[in-house]
Every structure is written in C-alpha cells, then in structure tokens.
PDB file of C-alpha atoms in Angstrom:
ATOM      1  CA  UNK A   1     -16.349  -4.335   6.091  1.00 64.00           C
ATOM      2  CA  UNK A   2     -13.780  -5.733   7.676  1.00 77.00           C
ATOM      3  CA  UNK A   3     -11.924  -8.256   5.485  1.00 92.00           C
ATOM      4  CA  UNK A   4     -10.258 -10.755   7.537  1.00 95.00           C
ATOM      5  CA  UNK A   5      -9.375 -10.705  11.680  1.00 95.00           C
ATOM      6  CA  UNK A   6      -7.567 -11.920  13.140  1.00 96.00           C
ATOM      7  CA  UNK A   7      -6.528 -12.435  17.155  1.00 96.00           C
ATOM      8  CA  UNK A   8      -4.671 -12.108  18.517  1.00 96.00           C
ATOM      9  CA  UNK A   9      -2.079  -9.257  17.416  1.00 95.00           C
ATOM     10  CA  UNK A  10       0.514 -10.925  19.649  1.00 95.00           C
ATOM     11  CA  UNK A  11       1.038 -14.347  22.015  1.00 96.00           C
ATOM     12  CA  UNK A  12       3.385 -15.632  24.130  1.00 96.00           C
ATOM     13  CA  UNK A  13       2.742 -19.441  25.141  1.00 96.00           C
ATOM     14  CA  UNK A  14       4.846 -21.593  27.466  1.00 96.00           C
ATOM     15  CA  UNK A  15       5.787 -24.850  25.966  1.00 96.00           C
ATOM     16  CA  UNK A  16       3.092 -27.095  26.491  1.00 96.00           C
ATOM     17  CA  UNK A  17       0.207 -24.653  26.584  1.00 96.00           C
ATOM     18  CA  UNK A  18      -2.389 -24.939  23.982  1.00 95.00           C
ATOM     19  CA  UNK A  19      -4.500 -21.881  23.199  1.00 95.00           C
ATOM     20  CA  UNK A  20      -6.685 -21.021  20.011  1.00 97.00           C
ATOM     21  CA  UNK A  21      -5.708 -18.522  16.797  1.00 97.00           C
ATOM     22  CA  UNK A  22      -9.142 -17.005  15.636  1.00 97.00           C
ATOM     23  CA  UNK A  23      -9.695 -15.856  12.664  1.00 97.00           C
ATOM     24  CA  UNK A  24     -12.498 -14.331  10.813  1.00 97.00           C
ATOM     25  CA  UNK A  25     -13.968 -13.024   7.463  1.00 96.00           C
ATOM     26  CA  UNK A  26     -17.245 -10.774   6.297  1.00 95.00           C
ATOM     27  CA  UNK A  27     -16.277 -10.975   2.549  1.00 93.00           C
ATOM     28  CA  UNK A  28     -18.619 -14.422   2.338  1.00 92.00           C
ATOM     29  CA  UNK A  29     -15.777 -16.209   1.189  1.00 92.00           C
ATOM     30  CA  UNK A  30     -16.079 -19.605   0.646  1.00 92.00           C
ATOM     31  CA  UNK A  31     -12.120 -20.653   1.373  1.00 92.00           C
ATOM     32  CA  UNK A  32      -9.756 -19.838   3.939  1.00 94.00           C
ATOM     33  CA  UNK A  33      -6.543 -20.938   5.309  1.00 95.00           C
ATOM     34  CA  UNK A  34      -4.290 -20.740   7.446  1.00 97.00           C
ATOM     35  CA  UNK A  35      -0.292 -20.512   7.280  1.00 96.00           C
ATOM     36  CA  UNK A  36       2.915 -19.996   9.150  1.00 96.00           C
ATOM     37  CA  UNK A  37       5.515 -17.575   8.478  1.00 94.00           C
ATOM     38  CA  UNK A  38       9.200 -18.609  10.072  1.00 92.00           C
ATOM     39  CA  UNK A  39      11.589 -15.632  10.321  1.00 84.00           C
ATOM     40  CA  UNK A  40      12.952 -15.216   6.019  1.00 81.00           C
ATOM     41  CA  UNK A  41      10.823 -17.376   5.186  1.00 85.00           C
ATOM     42  CA  UNK A  42       7.792 -17.821   2.979  1.00 87.00           C
ATOM     43  CA  UNK A  43       4.336 -18.534   3.800  1.00 93.00           C
ATOM     44  CA  UNK A  44       3.585 -22.397   4.135  1.00 93.00           C
ATOM     45  CA  UNK A  45       0.367 -23.758   4.302  1.00 94.00           C
ATOM     46  CA  UNK A  46      -0.654 -25.526   7.727  1.00 96.00           C
ATOM     47  CA  UNK A  47      -4.692 -26.334   7.091  1.00 96.00           C
ATOM     48  CA  UNK A  48      -7.073 -25.048   4.576  1.00 94.00           C
ATOM     49  CA  UNK A  49     -10.648 -25.137   3.768  1.00 94.00           C
ATOM     50  CA  UNK A  50     -12.977 -24.685   0.651  1.00 90.00           C
ATOM     51  CA  UNK A  51     -16.459 -24.735   3.115  1.00 91.00           C
ATOM     52  CA  UNK A  52     -17.950 -25.138   6.155  1.00 93.00           C
ATOM     53  CA  UNK A  53     -17.559 -28.622   7.484  1.00 94.00           C
ATOM     54  CA  UNK A  54     -15.052 -29.448   5.124  1.00 93.00           C
ATOM     55  CA  UNK A  55     -11.557 -29.134   6.108  1.00 95.00           C
ATOM     56  CA  UNK A  56      -7.601 -30.441   4.959  1.00 94.00           C
ATOM     57  CA  UNK A  57      -4.575 -30.988   5.648  1.00 95.00           C
ATOM     58  CA  UNK A  58      -1.661 -28.525   4.070  1.00 93.00           C
ATOM     59  CA  UNK A  59       2.368 -28.905   4.109  1.00 91.00           C
ATOM     60  CA  UNK A  60       2.906 -28.413   7.180  1.00 95.00           C
ATOM     61  CA  UNK A  61       0.002 -29.840   9.367  1.00 96.00           C
ATOM     62  CA  UNK A  62       1.581 -31.736  12.519  1.00 95.00           C
ATOM     63  CA  UNK A  63       0.798 -30.074  15.850  1.00 95.00           C
ATOM     64  CA  UNK A  64      -2.542 -28.468  14.273  1.00 97.00           C
ATOM     65  CA  UNK A  65      -6.030 -28.642  14.405  1.00 97.00           C
ATOM     66  CA  UNK A  66      -8.394 -26.874  12.805  1.00 97.00           C
ATOM     67  CA  UNK A  67     -12.794 -26.590  12.241  1.00 96.00           C
ATOM     68  CA  UNK A  68     -15.158 -24.700  10.162  1.00 97.00           C
ATOM     69  CA  UNK A  69     -18.573 -24.832  11.578  1.00 96.00           C
ATOM     70  CA  UNK A  70     -19.228 -21.417   9.677  1.00 96.00           C
ATOM     71  CA  UNK A  71     -18.501 -19.805   6.488  1.00 95.00           C
ATOM     72  CA  UNK A  72     -17.160 -16.728   8.716  1.00 96.00           C
ATOM     73  CA  UNK A  73     -14.975 -18.099  11.370  1.00 97.00           C
ATOM     74  CA  UNK A  74     -12.105 -20.674  10.830  1.00 98.00           C
ATOM     75  CA  UNK A  75      -9.847 -20.843  14.619  1.00 98.00           C
ATOM     76  CA  UNK A  76      -6.890 -22.867  14.847  1.00 98.00           C
ATOM     77  CA  UNK A  77      -5.970 -25.165  17.647  1.00 97.00           C
ATOM     78  CA  UNK A  78      -2.547 -25.621  19.073  1.00 96.00           C
ATOM     79  CA  UNK A  79      -2.420 -28.142  21.473  1.00 89.00           C
ATOM     80  CA  UNK A  80       0.755 -29.247  23.615  1.00 93.00           C
ATOM     81  CA  UNK A  81       2.826 -26.073  22.441  1.00 94.00           C
ATOM     82  CA  UNK A  82       6.948 -26.959  21.523  1.00 95.00           C
ATOM     83  CA  UNK A  83       9.384 -24.293  20.506  1.00 95.00           C
ATOM     84  CA  UNK A  84       9.543 -24.826  16.603  1.00 95.00           C
ATOM     85  CA  UNK A  85       5.429 -23.404  16.545  1.00 96.00           C
ATOM     86  CA  UNK A  86       7.530 -19.993  17.548  1.00 96.00           C
ATOM     87  CA  UNK A  87       5.601 -17.642  13.926  1.00 96.00           C
ATOM     88  CA  UNK A  88       3.582 -15.596  12.698  1.00 96.00           C
ATOM     89  CA  UNK A  89       0.379 -17.409  11.273  1.00 97.00           C
ATOM     90  CA  UNK A  90      -1.918 -16.018   9.179  1.00 96.00           C
ATOM     91  CA  UNK A  91      -4.970 -16.341   8.468  1.00 97.00           C
ATOM     92  CA  UNK A  92      -6.687 -16.275   4.388  1.00 95.00           C
ATOM     93  CA  UNK A  93      -9.035 -16.258   2.824  1.00 93.00           C
ATOM     94  CA  UNK A  94     -10.278 -16.248  -0.710  1.00 90.00           C
ATOM     95  CA  UNK A  95     -13.911 -17.071  -3.620  1.00 86.00           C
ATOM     96  CA  UNK A  96     -12.736 -20.105  -4.840  1.00 78.00           C
ATOM     97  CA  UNK A  97     -14.846 -22.013  -7.826  1.00 71.00           C
ATOM     98  CA  UNK A  98     -13.999 -25.456  -9.592  1.00 61.00           C
ATOM     99  CA  UNK A  99     -11.643 -23.419 -11.730  1.00 59.00           C
ATOM    100  CA  UNK A 100      -9.450 -21.641  -8.304  1.00 55.00           C
ATOM    101  CA  UNK A 101      -7.976 -19.149  -8.296  1.00 53.00           C
ATOM    102  CA  UNK A 102     -10.123 -16.867  -9.968  1.00 57.00           C
ATOM    103  CA  UNK A 103     -10.322 -14.106  -6.795  1.00 70.00           C
ATOM    104  CA  UNK A 104      -7.111 -13.497  -5.021  1.00 77.00           C
ATOM    105  CA  UNK A 105      -6.585 -14.777  -1.453  1.00 86.00           C
ATOM    106  CA  UNK A 106      -6.660 -11.547   1.220  1.00 91.00           C
ATOM    107  CA  UNK A 107      -4.492 -12.212   4.241  1.00 94.00           C
ATOM    108  CA  UNK A 108      -5.260 -11.264   7.810  1.00 95.00           C
ATOM    109  CA  UNK A 109      -2.518  -8.811   9.459  1.00 93.00           C
ATOM    110  CA  UNK A 110      -1.378 -11.885  11.352  1.00 95.00           C
ATOM    111  CA  UNK A 111      -0.511 -13.371  14.811  1.00 96.00           C
ATOM    112  CA  UNK A 112       2.709 -13.325  16.216  1.00 95.00           C
ATOM    113  CA  UNK A 113       2.985 -16.177  18.361  1.00 96.00           C
ATOM    114  CA  UNK A 114       5.980 -17.555  20.375  1.00 96.00           C
ATOM    115  CA  UNK A 115       6.454 -20.492  22.852  1.00 96.00           C
ATOM    116  CA  UNK A 116       9.403 -20.269  25.647  1.00 93.00           C
TER     117      UNK A 116
ATOM    118  CA  UNK B   1       5.351 -31.196  -6.088  1.00 82.00           C
ATOM    119  CA  UNK B   2       5.657 -27.692  -7.429  1.00 88.00           C
ATOM    120  CA  UNK B   3       7.689 -25.170  -6.509  1.00 94.00           C
ATOM    121  CA  UNK B   4       8.991 -21.595  -6.178  1.00 96.00           C
ATOM    122  CA  UNK B   5      12.418 -20.171  -6.098  1.00 96.00           C
ATOM    123  CA  UNK B   6      13.987 -16.367  -5.327  1.00 97.00           C
ATOM    124  CA  UNK B   7      17.527 -16.349  -5.717  1.00 95.00           C
ATOM    125  CA  UNK B   8      18.238 -12.715  -4.540  1.00 96.00           C
ATOM    126  CA  UNK B   9      17.219 -12.312  -0.751  1.00 95.00           C
ATOM    127  CA  UNK B  10      17.842  -8.487  -0.849  1.00 96.00           C
ATOM    128  CA  UNK B  11      18.353  -6.147  -2.851  1.00 97.00           C
ATOM    129  CA  UNK B  12      18.668  -2.666  -3.265  1.00 97.00           C
ATOM    130  CA  UNK B  13      17.178   0.107  -5.343  1.00 97.00           C
ATOM    131  CA  UNK B  14      17.265   4.209  -5.254  1.00 97.00           C
ATOM    132  CA  UNK B  15      14.392   6.228  -5.081  1.00 97.00           C
ATOM    133  CA  UNK B  16      12.819   6.611  -8.817  1.00 97.00           C
ATOM    134  CA  UNK B  17      15.416   4.259 -10.336  1.00 97.00           C
ATOM    135  CA  UNK B  18      14.015   0.557 -11.684  1.00 98.00           C
ATOM    136  CA  UNK B  19      14.671  -2.864 -10.058  1.00 98.00           C
ATOM    137  CA  UNK B  20      13.450  -6.135 -11.192  1.00 98.00           C
ATOM    138  CA  UNK B  21      12.631  -9.012  -8.649  1.00 98.00           C
ATOM    139  CA  UNK B  22      13.458 -12.369 -10.238  1.00 98.00           C
ATOM    140  CA  UNK B  23      11.211 -15.844  -9.501  1.00 98.00           C
ATOM    141  CA  UNK B  24      11.375 -18.942 -11.108  1.00 98.00           C
ATOM    142  CA  UNK B  25       9.086 -21.926 -10.428  1.00 97.00           C
ATOM    143  CA  UNK B  26       8.849 -25.668 -11.747  1.00 96.00           C
ATOM    144  CA  UNK B  27       5.108 -27.347 -12.172  1.00 93.00           C
ATOM    145  CA  UNK B  28       4.150 -30.102 -14.492  1.00 91.00           C
ATOM    146  CA  UNK B  29       0.889 -28.794 -14.418  1.00 88.00           C
ATOM    147  CA  UNK B  30      -0.313 -25.980 -17.222  1.00 87.00           C
ATOM    148  CA  UNK B  31      -3.374 -24.532 -15.661  1.00 87.00           C
ATOM    149  CA  UNK B  32      -2.173 -22.032 -13.051  1.00 91.00           C
ATOM    150  CA  UNK B  33      -1.527 -18.225 -11.252  1.00 92.00           C
ATOM    151  CA  UNK B  34       1.216 -16.363 -10.749  1.00 95.00           C
ATOM    152  CA  UNK B  35       1.468 -13.646  -8.195  1.00 95.00           C
ATOM    153  CA  UNK B  36       3.288 -11.367  -6.629  1.00 97.00           C
ATOM    154  CA  UNK B  37       2.909 -10.426  -2.780  1.00 96.00           C
ATOM    155  CA  UNK B  38       4.135  -7.504  -0.967  1.00 96.00           C
ATOM    156  CA  UNK B  39       5.139  -7.738   2.322  1.00 94.00           C
ATOM    157  CA  UNK B  40       5.540  -4.230   4.285  1.00 93.00           C
ATOM    158  CA  UNK B  41       6.971  -4.370   7.662  1.00 89.00           C
ATOM    159  CA  UNK B  42       3.532  -3.476   8.550  1.00 87.00           C
ATOM    160  CA  UNK B  43       3.669  -7.547   8.278  1.00 87.00           C
ATOM    161  CA  UNK B  44       0.111  -7.234   5.599  1.00 88.00           C
ATOM    162  CA  UNK B  45       0.110  -9.684   2.454  1.00 92.00           C
ATOM    163  CA  UNK B  46      -0.689  -7.122  -0.660  1.00 93.00           C
ATOM    164  CA  UNK B  47      -1.326  -8.446  -3.552  1.00 93.00           C
ATOM    165  CA  UNK B  48       0.998  -6.790  -6.131  1.00 96.00           C
ATOM    166  CA  UNK B  49       0.427  -8.567  -9.322  1.00 95.00           C
ATOM    167  CA  UNK B  50      -0.918 -12.021 -10.903  1.00 93.00           C
ATOM    168  CA  UNK B  51      -0.618 -13.535 -14.183  1.00 94.00           C
ATOM    169  CA  UNK B  52      -2.765 -16.414 -15.956  1.00 91.00           C
ATOM    170  CA  UNK B  53      -0.439 -18.533 -17.080  1.00 91.00           C
ATOM    171  CA  UNK B  54      -2.797 -19.201 -20.231  1.00 89.00           C
ATOM    172  CA  UNK B  55      -2.373 -15.246 -20.761  1.00 89.00           C
ATOM    173  CA  UNK B  56       0.773 -14.413 -22.935  1.00 87.00           C
ATOM    174  CA  UNK B  57       0.408 -10.337 -22.557  1.00 93.00           C
ATOM    175  CA  UNK B  58       2.544  -9.994 -19.582  1.00 95.00           C
ATOM    176  CA  UNK B  59       0.653  -8.467 -16.465  1.00 94.00           C
ATOM    177  CA  UNK B  60       1.206  -4.735 -15.722  1.00 95.00           C
ATOM    178  CA  UNK B  61      -0.322  -2.963 -12.588  1.00 94.00           C
ATOM    179  CA  UNK B  62       0.717   1.122 -12.612  1.00 95.00           C
ATOM    180  CA  UNK B  63       4.353   1.377 -11.769  1.00 97.00           C
ATOM    181  CA  UNK B  64       4.590  -2.725 -11.251  1.00 98.00           C
ATOM    182  CA  UNK B  65       5.286  -5.170 -14.655  1.00 97.00           C
ATOM    183  CA  UNK B  66       6.039  -9.056 -15.004  1.00 97.00           C
ATOM    184  CA  UNK B  67       7.953 -10.678 -17.297  1.00 97.00           C
ATOM    185  CA  UNK B  68       6.058 -14.019 -18.316  1.00 96.00           C
ATOM    186  CA  UNK B  69       8.025 -16.442 -19.773  1.00 96.00           C
ATOM    187  CA  UNK B  70       6.296 -19.902 -19.483  1.00 94.00           C
ATOM    188  CA  UNK B  71       8.499 -21.993 -21.213  1.00 94.00           C
ATOM    189  CA  UNK B  72      11.352 -21.325 -18.481  1.00 96.00           C
ATOM    190  CA  UNK B  73       9.137 -20.976 -15.903  1.00 96.00           C
ATOM    191  CA  UNK B  74      10.696 -17.325 -15.129  1.00 97.00           C
ATOM    192  CA  UNK B  75       8.158 -15.036 -13.707  1.00 97.00           C
ATOM    193  CA  UNK B  76      10.376 -11.706 -12.777  1.00 98.00           C
ATOM    194  CA  UNK B  77       9.128  -8.404 -11.025  1.00 98.00           C
ATOM    195  CA  UNK B  78       9.518  -4.796 -12.569  1.00 98.00           C
ATOM    196  CA  UNK B  79       8.964  -1.695 -10.189  1.00 98.00           C
ATOM    197  CA  UNK B  80       9.348   1.761 -12.106  1.00 98.00           C
ATOM    198  CA  UNK B  81       9.876   5.086 -10.522  1.00 97.00           C
ATOM    199  CA  UNK B  82      10.438   3.256  -7.126  1.00 98.00           C
ATOM    200  CA  UNK B  83       9.128   4.796  -3.941  1.00 97.00           C
ATOM    201  CA  UNK B  84      10.059   4.590  -0.379  1.00 97.00           C
ATOM    202  CA  UNK B  85       6.959   2.908   0.076  1.00 96.00           C
ATOM    203  CA  UNK B  86       8.036   0.379  -1.785  1.00 97.00           C
ATOM    204  CA  UNK B  87      10.639  -0.711   0.718  1.00 97.00           C
ATOM    205  CA  UNK B  88       9.486  -4.309   1.420  1.00 97.00           C
ATOM    206  CA  UNK B  89       9.779  -7.688   1.320  1.00 96.00           C
ATOM    207  CA  UNK B  90       8.304  -9.186  -1.550  1.00 97.00           C
ATOM    208  CA  UNK B  91       6.456 -13.028  -2.429  1.00 96.00           C
ATOM    209  CA  UNK B  92       6.004 -14.559  -5.441  1.00 97.00           C
ATOM    210  CA  UNK B  93       3.637 -17.656  -5.193  1.00 95.00           C
ATOM    211  CA  UNK B  94       2.158 -20.328  -7.604  1.00 94.00           C
ATOM    212  CA  UNK B  95      -1.181 -21.276  -7.696  1.00 90.00           C
ATOM    213  CA  UNK B  96      -2.264 -24.003  -9.628  1.00 85.00           C
ATOM    214  CA  UNK B  97      -6.623 -24.324 -10.867  1.00 80.00           C
ATOM    215  CA  UNK B  98      -8.087 -26.701  -9.262  1.00 75.00           C
ATOM    216  CA  UNK B  99      -6.588 -27.180  -5.184  1.00 72.00           C
ATOM    217  CA  UNK B 100      -8.647 -25.579  -3.487  1.00 77.00           C
ATOM    218  CA  UNK B 101      -6.635 -22.249  -5.032  1.00 76.00           C
ATOM    219  CA  UNK B 102      -3.866 -22.853  -2.504  1.00 83.00           C
ATOM    220  CA  UNK B 103      -0.667 -21.141  -2.918  1.00 89.00           C
ATOM    221  CA  UNK B 104       2.775 -21.945  -2.736  1.00 92.00           C
ATOM    222  CA  UNK B 105       5.266 -19.385  -1.588  1.00 94.00           C
ATOM    223  CA  UNK B 106       8.884 -18.723  -2.321  1.00 95.00           C
ATOM    224  CA  UNK B 107      11.052 -17.492   0.017  1.00 94.00           C
ATOM    225  CA  UNK B 108      11.250 -14.144  -0.557  1.00 95.00           C
ATOM    226  CA  UNK B 109      13.048 -10.924  -1.618  1.00 97.00           C
ATOM    227  CA  UNK B 110      14.004  -8.155   0.443  1.00 96.00           C
ATOM    228  CA  UNK B 111      13.810  -4.789  -1.449  1.00 98.00           C
ATOM    229  CA  UNK B 112      14.909  -1.282   0.353  1.00 97.00           C
ATOM    230  CA  UNK B 113      14.271   1.185  -1.427  1.00 97.00           C
ATOM    231  CA  UNK B 114      16.860   4.557  -0.650  1.00 96.00           C
ATOM    232  CA  UNK B 115      17.040   8.042  -1.262  1.00 93.00           C
TER     233      UNK B 115
END
C-alpha cells in the first residue's frame, strides 16, 4: 500500500515549457486534490476532484489544468510555465461522502518545481 | 470565505518542555473540522490531530492535545514533553462539511526543539 505517489520529486523548467505532474493513489479514495506551497506560506488549493470525470477549481487554478479519467490518477498539467509557478506541489486524497471530513487527507511527498 | 490565522511564525522550546501553538479561524458555518498538520524537513504532511466542531471535548493524541474554543474561534495545539523529532512546521487547517473536504490552511508556525 504505497498511499499517494507523486512524480517527479524535483523538476526545473524553462519559461514557456509545459509539463505534467503525476499523482496516483492506491487507497480507492474518491476525493483528490492538488495544492501548491510557496515559501513561508500554507498550502493553497489549485484543483480538486470528487470522483472520476469530475473536477473543479480551487483557490488558485490559473495556469493549470487537471483531468481525472480514473479513480487512481489525478495529473496536474502546467501549460506555458511562468516563474510565478515556482513552488512545491502536493497531491492529496481522501475518502469523502456528503457529510465530508470523515477521513483525513493523505498527502504525497511533494514535487519541487522551479521555473527559470 | 473562511480564513485560518497562525500569528506565531516561529517558536522555540527546550526538549521535555511544553509548548502551545496558536490558531484562530473565521467561518460563518457551524459544521466543520479542524486539523493540525506537521511538516518536518522531509516535507511530508503528517496529520497530528483533528477536532470535530460539534464535540465539546478537546481532542488528544498521546503528547498532543488541543484547546478548542468554538465561541472564540480558537484552536491551539499543546505539545507536552517536546522531543527533537517534533521540530517541524505546524499548520492549522479548517474543513467545512459538505465542501468536498477542501482544506483551508494557515501560514504555519515553525517549531524548533532544542537541547
């Protein structure tokens, strides 16, 4: 049981390049999330998904796209990378129901992304 | 919109002593959960403790306990018998029920445990 797996762990991009951050979970969680953590700050929600085929914007979605074709995977795509997207990115998952909050979020180890 | 405020950017405590980290939050909702997450230098996000807002009893997990004051919208974390392994960033987070379990995080408190 690996939990939440993020790849890669580190990446350097040039301005204008694109890339996909991978996230996979093996806990059969229906809810998945992408956060970014800027230096000295807490985590901010980029996108989230409540199930396969369903995604929605979080607090800071601009410059990113997501898809959720399977329960296990929730990739985050950066198009036209900008220096402002330099951050540490965390993927998380949880089991959610209509009440919410019954299960805590499990986090991956993060991806450190630098845009130069 | 809900907010979470951690007013102590950094704190230091000696090994075996007790330290309290502060957190205040703001929401107009009545049904929510509160969490404390620990982020050591390894960067992992580790759940420390959680509190359901409808419960009056304060949550405890071994050396970690909270002081939940719902009327004051305060949620502090007390760490007893501090250990070197407690050195980390600590984040307070709020989750509103019925919102797809989305978390709102504070900016964190960096705790250093010294000998």
